[in-house]
XYZ file of C-alpha atoms in Angstrom:
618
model
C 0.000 0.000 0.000
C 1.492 3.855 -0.802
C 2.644 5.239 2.171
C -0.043 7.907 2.598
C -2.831 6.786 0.705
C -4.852 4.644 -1.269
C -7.432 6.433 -1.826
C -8.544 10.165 -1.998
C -11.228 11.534 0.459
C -13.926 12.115 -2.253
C -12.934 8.233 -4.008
C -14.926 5.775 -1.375
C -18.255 4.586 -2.281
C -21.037 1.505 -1.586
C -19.141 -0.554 -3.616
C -15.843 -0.164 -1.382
C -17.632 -1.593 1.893
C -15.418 -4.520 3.286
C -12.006 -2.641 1.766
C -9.179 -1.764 3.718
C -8.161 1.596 2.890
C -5.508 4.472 3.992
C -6.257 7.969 3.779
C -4.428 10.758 4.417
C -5.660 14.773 5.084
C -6.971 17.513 7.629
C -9.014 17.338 10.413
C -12.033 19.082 9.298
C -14.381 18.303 12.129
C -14.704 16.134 15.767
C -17.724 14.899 17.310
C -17.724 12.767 20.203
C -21.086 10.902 20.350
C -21.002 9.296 23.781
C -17.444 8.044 23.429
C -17.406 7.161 19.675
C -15.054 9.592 18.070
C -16.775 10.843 14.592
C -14.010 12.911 12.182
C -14.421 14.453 9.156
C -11.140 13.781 7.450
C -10.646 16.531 4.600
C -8.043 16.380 1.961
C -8.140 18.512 -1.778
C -10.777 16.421 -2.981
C -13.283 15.974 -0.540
C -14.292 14.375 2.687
C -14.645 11.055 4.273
C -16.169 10.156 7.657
C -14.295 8.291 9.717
C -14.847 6.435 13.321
C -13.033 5.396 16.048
C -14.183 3.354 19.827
C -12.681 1.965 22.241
C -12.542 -1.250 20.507
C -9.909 0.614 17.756
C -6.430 0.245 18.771
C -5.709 3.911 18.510
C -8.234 5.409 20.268
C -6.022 6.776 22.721
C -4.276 8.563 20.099
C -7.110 9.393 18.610
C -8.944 11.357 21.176
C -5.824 13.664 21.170
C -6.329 15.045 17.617
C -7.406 18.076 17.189
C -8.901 20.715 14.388
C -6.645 21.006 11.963
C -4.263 18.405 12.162
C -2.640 16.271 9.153
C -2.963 12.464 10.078
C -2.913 9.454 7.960
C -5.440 6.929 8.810
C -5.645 2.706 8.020
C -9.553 1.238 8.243
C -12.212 -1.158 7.068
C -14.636 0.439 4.405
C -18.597 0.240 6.136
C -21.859 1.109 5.521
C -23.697 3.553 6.835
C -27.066 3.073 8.402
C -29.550 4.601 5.621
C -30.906 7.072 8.341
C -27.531 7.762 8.533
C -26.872 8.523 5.103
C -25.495 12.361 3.867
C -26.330 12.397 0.517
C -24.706 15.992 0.092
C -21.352 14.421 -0.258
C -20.149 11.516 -2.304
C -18.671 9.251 0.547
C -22.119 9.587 2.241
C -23.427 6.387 2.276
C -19.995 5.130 3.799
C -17.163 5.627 7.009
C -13.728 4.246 7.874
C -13.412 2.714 11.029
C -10.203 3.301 12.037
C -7.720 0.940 12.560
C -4.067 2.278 12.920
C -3.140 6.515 12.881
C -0.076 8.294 12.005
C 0.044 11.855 13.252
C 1.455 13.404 10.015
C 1.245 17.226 11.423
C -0.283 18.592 14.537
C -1.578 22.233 14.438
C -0.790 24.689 17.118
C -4.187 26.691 18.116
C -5.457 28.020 15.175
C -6.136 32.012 14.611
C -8.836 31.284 12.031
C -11.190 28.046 11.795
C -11.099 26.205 8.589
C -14.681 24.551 9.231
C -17.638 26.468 9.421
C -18.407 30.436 7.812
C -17.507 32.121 10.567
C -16.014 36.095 8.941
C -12.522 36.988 9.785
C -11.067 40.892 9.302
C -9.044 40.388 5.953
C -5.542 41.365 7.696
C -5.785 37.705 9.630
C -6.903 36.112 6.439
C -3.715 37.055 4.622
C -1.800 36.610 7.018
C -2.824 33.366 7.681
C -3.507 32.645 4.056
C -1.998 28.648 4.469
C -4.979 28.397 6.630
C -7.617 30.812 4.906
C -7.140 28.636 1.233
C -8.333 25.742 3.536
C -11.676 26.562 3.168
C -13.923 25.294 0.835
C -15.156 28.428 -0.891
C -11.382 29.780 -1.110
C -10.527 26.016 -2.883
C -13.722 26.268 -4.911
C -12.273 29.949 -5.874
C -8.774 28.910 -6.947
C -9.620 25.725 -8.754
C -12.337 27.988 -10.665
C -9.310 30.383 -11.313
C -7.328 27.164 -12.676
C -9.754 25.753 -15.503
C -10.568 29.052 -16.371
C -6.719 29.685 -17.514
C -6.547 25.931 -19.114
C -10.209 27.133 -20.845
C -8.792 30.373 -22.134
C -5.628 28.506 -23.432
C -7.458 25.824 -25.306
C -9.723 28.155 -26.753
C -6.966 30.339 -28.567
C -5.006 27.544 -29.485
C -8.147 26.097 -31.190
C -8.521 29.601 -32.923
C -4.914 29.078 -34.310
C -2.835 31.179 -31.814
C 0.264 30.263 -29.943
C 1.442 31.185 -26.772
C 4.891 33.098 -26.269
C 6.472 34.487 -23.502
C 7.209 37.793 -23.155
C 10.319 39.827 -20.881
C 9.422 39.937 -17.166
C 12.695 42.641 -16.748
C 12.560 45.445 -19.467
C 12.554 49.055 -19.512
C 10.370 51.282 -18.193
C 7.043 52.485 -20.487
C 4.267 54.843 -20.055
C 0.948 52.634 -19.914
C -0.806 54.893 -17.724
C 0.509 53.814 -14.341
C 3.480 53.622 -12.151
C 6.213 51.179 -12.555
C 7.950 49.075 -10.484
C 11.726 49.973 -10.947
C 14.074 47.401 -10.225
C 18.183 48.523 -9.640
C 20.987 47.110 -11.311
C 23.558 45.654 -9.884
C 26.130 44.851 -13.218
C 24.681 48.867 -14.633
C 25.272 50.928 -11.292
C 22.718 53.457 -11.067
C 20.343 52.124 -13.374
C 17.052 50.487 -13.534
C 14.721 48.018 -15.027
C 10.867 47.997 -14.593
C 8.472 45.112 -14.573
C 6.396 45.253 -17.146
C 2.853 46.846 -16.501
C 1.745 44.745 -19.883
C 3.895 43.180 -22.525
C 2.410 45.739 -24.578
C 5.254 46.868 -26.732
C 6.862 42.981 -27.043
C 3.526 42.033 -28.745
C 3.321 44.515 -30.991
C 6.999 43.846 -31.878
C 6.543 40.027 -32.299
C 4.128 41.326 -34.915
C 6.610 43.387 -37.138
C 9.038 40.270 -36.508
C 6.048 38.555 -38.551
C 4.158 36.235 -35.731
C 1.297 36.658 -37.514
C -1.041 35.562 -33.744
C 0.158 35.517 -30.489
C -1.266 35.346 -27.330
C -0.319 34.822 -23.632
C -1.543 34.712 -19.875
C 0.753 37.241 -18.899
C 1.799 38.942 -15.297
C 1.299 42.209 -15.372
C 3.134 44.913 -12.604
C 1.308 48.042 -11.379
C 2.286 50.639 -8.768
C -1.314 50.990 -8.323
C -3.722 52.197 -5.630
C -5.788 48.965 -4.440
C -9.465 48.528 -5.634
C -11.807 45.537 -4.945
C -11.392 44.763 -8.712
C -7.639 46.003 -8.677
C -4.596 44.325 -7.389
C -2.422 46.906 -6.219
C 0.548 45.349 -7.378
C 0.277 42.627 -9.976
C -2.574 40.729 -12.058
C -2.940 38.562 -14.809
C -4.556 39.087 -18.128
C -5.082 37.261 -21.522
C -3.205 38.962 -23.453
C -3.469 38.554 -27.667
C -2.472 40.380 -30.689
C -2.950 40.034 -34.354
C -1.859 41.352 -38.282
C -3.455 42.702 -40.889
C -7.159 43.398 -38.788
C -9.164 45.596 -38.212
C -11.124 46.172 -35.107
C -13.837 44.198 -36.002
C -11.535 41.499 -36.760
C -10.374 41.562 -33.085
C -14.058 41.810 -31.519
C -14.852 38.483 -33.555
C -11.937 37.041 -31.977
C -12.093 37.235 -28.545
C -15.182 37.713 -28.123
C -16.622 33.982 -28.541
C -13.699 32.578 -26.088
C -14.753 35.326 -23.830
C -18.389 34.051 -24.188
C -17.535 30.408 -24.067
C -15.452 30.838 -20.832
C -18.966 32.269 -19.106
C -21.131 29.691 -20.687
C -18.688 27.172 -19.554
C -18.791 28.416 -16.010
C -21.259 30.972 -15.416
C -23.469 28.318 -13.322
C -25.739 28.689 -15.875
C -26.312 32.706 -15.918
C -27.388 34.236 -19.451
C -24.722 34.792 -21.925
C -25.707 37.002 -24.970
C -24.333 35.883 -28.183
C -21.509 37.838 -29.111
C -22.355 38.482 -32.420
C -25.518 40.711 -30.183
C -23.183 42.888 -28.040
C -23.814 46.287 -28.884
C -20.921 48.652 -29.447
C -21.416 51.631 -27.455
C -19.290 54.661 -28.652
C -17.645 56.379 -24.889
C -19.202 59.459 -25.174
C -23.116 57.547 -25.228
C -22.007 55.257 -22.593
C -20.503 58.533 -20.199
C -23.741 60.129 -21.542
C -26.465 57.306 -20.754
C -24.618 55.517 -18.129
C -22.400 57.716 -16.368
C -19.857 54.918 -16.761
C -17.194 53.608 -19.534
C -18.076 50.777 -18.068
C -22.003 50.494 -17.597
C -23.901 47.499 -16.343
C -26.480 46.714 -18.823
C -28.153 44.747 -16.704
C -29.587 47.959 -15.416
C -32.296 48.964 -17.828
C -32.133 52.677 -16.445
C -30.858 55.188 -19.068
C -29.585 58.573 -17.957
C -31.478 61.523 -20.733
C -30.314 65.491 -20.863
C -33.236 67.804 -19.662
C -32.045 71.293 -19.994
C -34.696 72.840 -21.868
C -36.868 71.819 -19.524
C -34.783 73.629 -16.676
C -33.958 76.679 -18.467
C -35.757 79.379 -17.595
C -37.396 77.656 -15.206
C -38.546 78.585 -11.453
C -35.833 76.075 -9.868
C -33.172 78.810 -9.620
C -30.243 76.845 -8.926
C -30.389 74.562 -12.454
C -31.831 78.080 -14.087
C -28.419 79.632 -13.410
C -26.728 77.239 -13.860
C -27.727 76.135 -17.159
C -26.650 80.172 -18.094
C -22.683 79.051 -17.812
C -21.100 77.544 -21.013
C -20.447 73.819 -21.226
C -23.286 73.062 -18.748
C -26.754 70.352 -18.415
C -29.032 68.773 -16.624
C -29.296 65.300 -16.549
C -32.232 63.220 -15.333
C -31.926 59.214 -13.755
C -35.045 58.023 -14.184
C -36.317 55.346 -11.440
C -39.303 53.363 -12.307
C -41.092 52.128 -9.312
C -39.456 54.187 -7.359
C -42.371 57.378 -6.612
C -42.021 57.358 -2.888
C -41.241 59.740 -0.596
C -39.038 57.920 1.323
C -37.135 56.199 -1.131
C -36.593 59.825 -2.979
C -35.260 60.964 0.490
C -32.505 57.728 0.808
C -31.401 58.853 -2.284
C -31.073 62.377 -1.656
C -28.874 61.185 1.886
C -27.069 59.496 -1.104
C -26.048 62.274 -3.120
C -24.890 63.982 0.169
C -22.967 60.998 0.509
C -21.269 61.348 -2.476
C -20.155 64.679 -1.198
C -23.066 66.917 -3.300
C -25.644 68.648 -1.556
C -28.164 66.451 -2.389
C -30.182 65.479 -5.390
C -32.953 66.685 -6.636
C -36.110 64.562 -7.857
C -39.632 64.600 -9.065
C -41.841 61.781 -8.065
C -45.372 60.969 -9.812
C -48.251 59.648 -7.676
C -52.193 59.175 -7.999
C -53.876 62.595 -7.055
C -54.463 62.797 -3.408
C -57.310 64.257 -1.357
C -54.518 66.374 0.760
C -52.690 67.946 -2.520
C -56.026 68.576 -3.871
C -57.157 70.428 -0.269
C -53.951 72.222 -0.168
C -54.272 73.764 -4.235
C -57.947 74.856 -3.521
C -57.424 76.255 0.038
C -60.303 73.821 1.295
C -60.311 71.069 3.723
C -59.346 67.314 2.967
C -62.614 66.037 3.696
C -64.298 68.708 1.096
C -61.139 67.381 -1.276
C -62.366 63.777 -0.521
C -66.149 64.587 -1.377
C -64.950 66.518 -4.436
C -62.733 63.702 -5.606
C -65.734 61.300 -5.385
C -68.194 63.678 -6.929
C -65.780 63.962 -9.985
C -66.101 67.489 -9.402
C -62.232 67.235 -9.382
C -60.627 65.386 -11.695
C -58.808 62.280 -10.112
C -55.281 61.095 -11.991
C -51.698 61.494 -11.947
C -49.831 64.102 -10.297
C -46.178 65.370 -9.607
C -44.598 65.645 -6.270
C -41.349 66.902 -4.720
C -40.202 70.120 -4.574
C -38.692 70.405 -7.883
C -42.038 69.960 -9.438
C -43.312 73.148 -6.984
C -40.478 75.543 -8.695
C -41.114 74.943 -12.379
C -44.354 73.804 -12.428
C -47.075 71.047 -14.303
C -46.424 71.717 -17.912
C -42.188 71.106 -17.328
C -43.008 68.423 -14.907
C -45.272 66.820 -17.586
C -42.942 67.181 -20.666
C -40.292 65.586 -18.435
C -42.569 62.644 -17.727
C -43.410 62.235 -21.393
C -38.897 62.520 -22.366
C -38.846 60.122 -19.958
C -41.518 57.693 -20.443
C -42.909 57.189 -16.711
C -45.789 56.788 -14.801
C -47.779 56.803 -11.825
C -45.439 55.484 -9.126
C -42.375 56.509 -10.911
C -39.579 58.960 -9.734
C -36.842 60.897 -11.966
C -33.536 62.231 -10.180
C -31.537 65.244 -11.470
C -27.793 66.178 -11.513
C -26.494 69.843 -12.694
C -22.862 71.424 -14.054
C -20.115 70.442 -16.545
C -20.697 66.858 -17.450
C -17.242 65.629 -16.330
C -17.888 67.095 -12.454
C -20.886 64.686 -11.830
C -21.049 61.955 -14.272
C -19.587 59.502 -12.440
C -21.641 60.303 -9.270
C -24.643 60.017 -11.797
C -23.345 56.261 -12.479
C -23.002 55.348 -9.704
C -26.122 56.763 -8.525
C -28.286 55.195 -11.559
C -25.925 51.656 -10.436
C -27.782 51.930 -6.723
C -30.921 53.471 -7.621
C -31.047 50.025 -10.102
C -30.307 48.196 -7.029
C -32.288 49.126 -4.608
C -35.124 49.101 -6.833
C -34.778 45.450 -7.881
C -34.105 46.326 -11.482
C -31.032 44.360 -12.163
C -31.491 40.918 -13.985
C -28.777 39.544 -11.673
C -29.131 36.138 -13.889
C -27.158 37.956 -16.673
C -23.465 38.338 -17.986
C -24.220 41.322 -20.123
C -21.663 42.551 -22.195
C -20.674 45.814 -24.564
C -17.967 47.036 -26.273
C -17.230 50.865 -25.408
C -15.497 52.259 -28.558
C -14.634 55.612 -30.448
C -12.535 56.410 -26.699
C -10.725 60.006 -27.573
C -7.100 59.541 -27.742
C -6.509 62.989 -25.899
C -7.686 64.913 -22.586
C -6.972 68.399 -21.610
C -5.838 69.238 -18.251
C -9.047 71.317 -16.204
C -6.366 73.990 -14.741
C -3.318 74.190 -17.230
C -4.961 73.118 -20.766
C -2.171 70.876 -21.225
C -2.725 68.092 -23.641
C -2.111 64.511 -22.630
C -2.992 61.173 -23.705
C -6.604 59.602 -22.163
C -5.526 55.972 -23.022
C -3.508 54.076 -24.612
C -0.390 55.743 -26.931
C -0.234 53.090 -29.307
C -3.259 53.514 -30.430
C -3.788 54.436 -34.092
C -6.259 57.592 -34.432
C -9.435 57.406 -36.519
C -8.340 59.098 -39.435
C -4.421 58.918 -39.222
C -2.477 62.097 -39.466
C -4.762 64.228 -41.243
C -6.903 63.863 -37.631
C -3.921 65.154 -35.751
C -3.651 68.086 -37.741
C -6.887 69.200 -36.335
C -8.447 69.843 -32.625
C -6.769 67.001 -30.366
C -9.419 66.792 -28.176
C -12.298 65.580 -31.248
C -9.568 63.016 -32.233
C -10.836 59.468 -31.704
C -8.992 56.406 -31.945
C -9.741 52.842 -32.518
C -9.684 51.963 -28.751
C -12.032 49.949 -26.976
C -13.058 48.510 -23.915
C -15.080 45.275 -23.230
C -17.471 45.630 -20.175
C -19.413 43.158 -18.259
C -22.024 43.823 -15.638
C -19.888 47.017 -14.814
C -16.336 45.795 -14.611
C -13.788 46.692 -17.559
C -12.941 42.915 -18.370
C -10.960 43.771 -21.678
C -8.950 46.958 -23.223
C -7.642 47.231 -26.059
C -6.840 49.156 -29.733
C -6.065 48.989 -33.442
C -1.941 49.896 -33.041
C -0.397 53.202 -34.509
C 1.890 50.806 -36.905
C 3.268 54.181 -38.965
C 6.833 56.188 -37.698
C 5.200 59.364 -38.812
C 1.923 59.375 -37.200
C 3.463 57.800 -34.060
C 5.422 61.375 -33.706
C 2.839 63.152 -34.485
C 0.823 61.879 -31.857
C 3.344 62.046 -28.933
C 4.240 65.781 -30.340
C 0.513 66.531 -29.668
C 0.943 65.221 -25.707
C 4.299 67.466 -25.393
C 6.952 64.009 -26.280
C 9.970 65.778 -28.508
C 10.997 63.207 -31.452
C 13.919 62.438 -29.601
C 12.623 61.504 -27.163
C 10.305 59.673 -28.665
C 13.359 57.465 -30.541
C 14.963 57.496 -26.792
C 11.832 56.070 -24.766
C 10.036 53.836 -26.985
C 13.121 53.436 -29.779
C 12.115 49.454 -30.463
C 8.926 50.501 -31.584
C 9.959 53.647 -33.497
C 13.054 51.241 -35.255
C 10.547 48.476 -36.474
C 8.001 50.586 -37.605
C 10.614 51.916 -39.958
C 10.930 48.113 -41.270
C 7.834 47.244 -42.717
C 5.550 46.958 -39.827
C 2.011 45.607 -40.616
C -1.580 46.728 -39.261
C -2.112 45.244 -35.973
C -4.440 45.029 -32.855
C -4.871 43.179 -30.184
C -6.548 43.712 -26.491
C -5.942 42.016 -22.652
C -8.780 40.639 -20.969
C -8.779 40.450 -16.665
C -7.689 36.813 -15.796
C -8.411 37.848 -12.192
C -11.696 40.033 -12.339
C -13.356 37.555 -14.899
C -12.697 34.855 -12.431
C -14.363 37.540 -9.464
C -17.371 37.551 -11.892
C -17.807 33.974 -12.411
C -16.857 32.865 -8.802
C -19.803 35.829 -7.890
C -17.140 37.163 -5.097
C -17.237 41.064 -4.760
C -13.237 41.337 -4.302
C -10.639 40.574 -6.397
C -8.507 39.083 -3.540
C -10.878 35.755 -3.006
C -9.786 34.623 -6.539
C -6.329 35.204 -5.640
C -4.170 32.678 -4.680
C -1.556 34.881 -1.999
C -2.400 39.272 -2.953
C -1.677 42.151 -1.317
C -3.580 43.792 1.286
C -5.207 47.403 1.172
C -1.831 48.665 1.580
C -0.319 47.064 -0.853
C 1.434 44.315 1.880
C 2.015 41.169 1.842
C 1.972 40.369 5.431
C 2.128 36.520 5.211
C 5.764 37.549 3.626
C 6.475 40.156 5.384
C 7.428 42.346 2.122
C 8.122 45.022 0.985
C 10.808 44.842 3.555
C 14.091 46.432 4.594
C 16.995 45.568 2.683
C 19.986 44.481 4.160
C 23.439 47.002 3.814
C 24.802 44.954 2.023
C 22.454 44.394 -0.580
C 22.119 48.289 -1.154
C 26.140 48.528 -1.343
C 26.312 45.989 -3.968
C 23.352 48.118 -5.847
C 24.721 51.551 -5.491
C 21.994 52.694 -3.250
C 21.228 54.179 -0.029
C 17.692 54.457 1.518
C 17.195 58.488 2.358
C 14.780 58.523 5.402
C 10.725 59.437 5.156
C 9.508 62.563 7.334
């Protein structure tokens, strides 16, 4: 017999009764039933109950066991009673009774229990992580994380792409966050930087004439930390391809991307691919507040100026008189009450505003009706009944006081609501509150029960502009990606930076960016055209990114590619909220890894043999 075991903890069955059998794995659980010991023994696979009585020869040894520990057990194969029998595992209808025990590894007392759901604050979970992977939703999680990869890979192979490997020491490259810098010791002085994507490797394995390549690549980011965002390094699928056009690229990875969540959605709706719309960014920021909008949320944010201008509501009114300024309305169907008008409102003050308005619709009541004609309610009531006053639909809130039924009305009708329906409204420069619009349309679509939560729904975001200006010094810089070829080529540089778009895109899913990226800028003179625009001199252009700039010059072909989020597709699929439960060891909030201890101080002697010397923080 192996020295550990013969079989796994999920193998035993019925038709094992009479074997003798040796297991090996944790102890998940201990119940002592009137001196019969009960474990759960717990290994990778499963679990397996085991017994052990006085009449066992290690029973002594036995009864000293504790949570946690790693033993390796020898026993006869039984059935169980059938009242006895836990059908929500596959050993259920059997146990082990014990016969001989090897302590393999005793635990000390633990700081986190393995069985049961109890919650732990995250700092003990990493740093405890050993014990935190344990458990079965954080095994579930990772071996999710692990057929997802193989999935990915199979499916690109099978669309005729290889996998190649890619520099994990290079130079460091603008990609729109910090790098990690790493000294060297043989170049005194000097540094390399992990790469934050193998972005400009691809592109060159391309003008070397690989005409597909893909990889699941480890990407490095100086990065603040996010629930979807490791602060320090991820994983992506990363692809490129010649001679395509964006299209091209959409049709590509857009049925592996759809396969993967078919495959292990749990059965959640998956569009067809070929039905995704393709949203240009400035509809999206427009209608959704977001580049990265949840369509599972029917709610669609509309402009409402006119309705505003002019109006009695003197804060919009004004408002609305300053250049580069709207009203938008959220609407919220279902959502007419008072009191939910009034959470939202404590929203927006949340959000640091200072508040929001809204406009609610409701059945005409006997009190509004007393308070417009100055009479009592119960002279409302009898006029109601009488039809003396006509019943129906009226607005409420105090926006619909200031500018009065015929706005209120012609809002309703933009808006296409009803009785029991509410609209909210955000003012000023679009850029200042869209993203608290999102995010309130993303909880107003929540708490309102409007999100099909059965759903992967996807969109491609496209037609991103390839420039921003800075609010306070009008300086021009790049919004995304550099590489990027603009839509129209250098006759679009020649004009207003800001209306040039490029063929960029984003893929989003249930409002998480899951893939970025863009037809490349393949041509030397357009590529120094475009950094000119965002203040890069040519030389330094040739000195930064002089690879690129040198193959280009070589017959470089049109290319594309994009990266899709290994980690925060698993997130999705494993329906976990933060991107650290489908990691196997990450970082904390502070970017720590406190199971590691690192970052860490290095020793002198390290730092002599690197050139450097550690200058003290205030």
């Amino acid at each position: 017999m192996h020295a550990y075991r013969s079989h796994t903890c999920a193998d035993l069955n019925k038709s094992n009764v009479g074997d003798t059998v040796r297991l090996s794995g944790w102890v998940h659980r201990i119940r002592d039933h009137g001196g019969i010991l009960f474990v759960d023994l717990r290994d990778h696979f499963g679990i397996t109950q085991v017994l052990c009585d006085p009449d066992s020869p290690v029973f002594s040894e036995m009864e000293k066991v504790r949570s946690e520990w790693c033993i390796r057990i020898d026993g006869n194969v039984k059935a169980r009673d059938a009242d006895l029998i836990n059908d929500k595992i596959p050993t259920g209808e059997i146990e082990v009774f014990v016969r001989d025990l090897e302590i393999l590894g005793a635990a000390d007392e633990l700081p986190l229990m393995v069985f049961g759901d109890q919650e732990y604050p995250e700092e003990t979970r990493l740093k405890y992580r050993f014990l935190d992977l344990r458990r079965q939703q954080m095994q579930e999680n990772m071996v999710l994380r692990s057929d997802v990869v193989s999935s990915m890979r199979k499916r690109m192979w099978d669309k005729g792409f290889r996998e190649y490997q890619t520099p994990i020491i290079t130079a460091s490259s603008p990609e729109g966050a910090r790098d990690f810098l790493v000294p060297s010791r043989i170049h005194p002085g000097k540094f390399y930087a992990l790469p934050q994507a193998p972005q400009q490797f691809k592109q060159l394995m391309m003008v070397a004439g690989f005409d597909k390549y893909f990889q699941i690549a480890p990407c490095f980011r100086d990065e603040d930390p996010r629930a979807d965002r490791s602060p320090t390094d991820f994983y992506q699928l990363d692809m490129e391809m010649s001679f395509v056009e964006q299209q091209d690229v959409f049709d590509t990875i857009a049925p592996v991307l759809a396969g993967v969540f078919e495959e292990f959605g749990g059965g959640r709706k998956v569009d067809a691919p070929e039905s995704w719309p393709q949203i240009p960014y400035a509809e999206a920021a427009l209608k959704y507040g977001s580049d990265k909008p949840d369509l599972r949320n029917p709610i669609e944010m509309q402009v409402v100026s006119e309705h505003f201008a002019g109006s009695g509501f003197a804060i919009f009114a004004k408002l609305l008189e300053q250049e580069g300024t709207e009203v938008r309305a959220i609407p919220a169907p279902t959502g007419g009450g008072r009191k939910f008008c009034d959470r939202m409102n404590k929203f927006a003050q949340g959000e640091g505003l200072p508040g929001m308005g809204y406009i609610f619709w409701r059945d005409k009541t006997a009190d509004s009706v007393a308070q417009e004609l100055g009479i009592s309610v119960k002279e409302a009531q009898a006029k109601l009944k009488s039809g003396e006053v006509e019943g129906g639909m009226e607005a409420a809130g105090p926006l619909a006081k200031n500018i009065g039924p015929e706005r209120t009305e012609a809002i309703r009708q933009q808006l296409g609501l009803g009785v029991g329906d509410a609209a909210f409204f955000l003012g000023g420069k679009p850029k200042a509150f869209e993203k608290i619009a999102g995010r309130a349309r993303d909880v107003i679509g929540k708490e309102l029960g409007l999100i099909d939560e059965n759903r992967f729904a996807f969109a491609w975001i496209v037609d991103f502009p390839i420039y921003e200006a800075d609010e306070e010094s009008g300086k021009i810089d790049f919004e995304h990606n550099p590489f990027s070829m603009p839509q129209g080529g250098l006759e679009a540089l020649n004009g207003d930076p800001l209306a040039v778009k490029g063929y960029q895109y984003d893929l989003a899913c249930n409002g998480y960016e899951l893939v970025s990226g863009a037809i490349r800028n393949h041509q030397p003179e357009i590529m120094l055209k475009a950094f000119e625009i965002a203040g890069y001199g040519e030389e330094e252009v040739k000195e930064r990114f002089g690879a690129l700039y040198k193959a280009f010059s070589y017959g470089a072909p049109p290319h594309g590619g994009c990266a899709a989020g290994v980690d925060r597709i698993v997130m999705l699929l494993a329906d976990q909220q933060n991107i650290r439960e489908v990691m196997m060891f990450p970082m904390n909030q502070r970017a720590e890894d406190l199971m590691m201890n690192a970052p860490n101080d290095p020793s002198s002697d390290q730092l002599m043999e690197l050139g450097l010397r550690v200058i003290p923080q205030e």
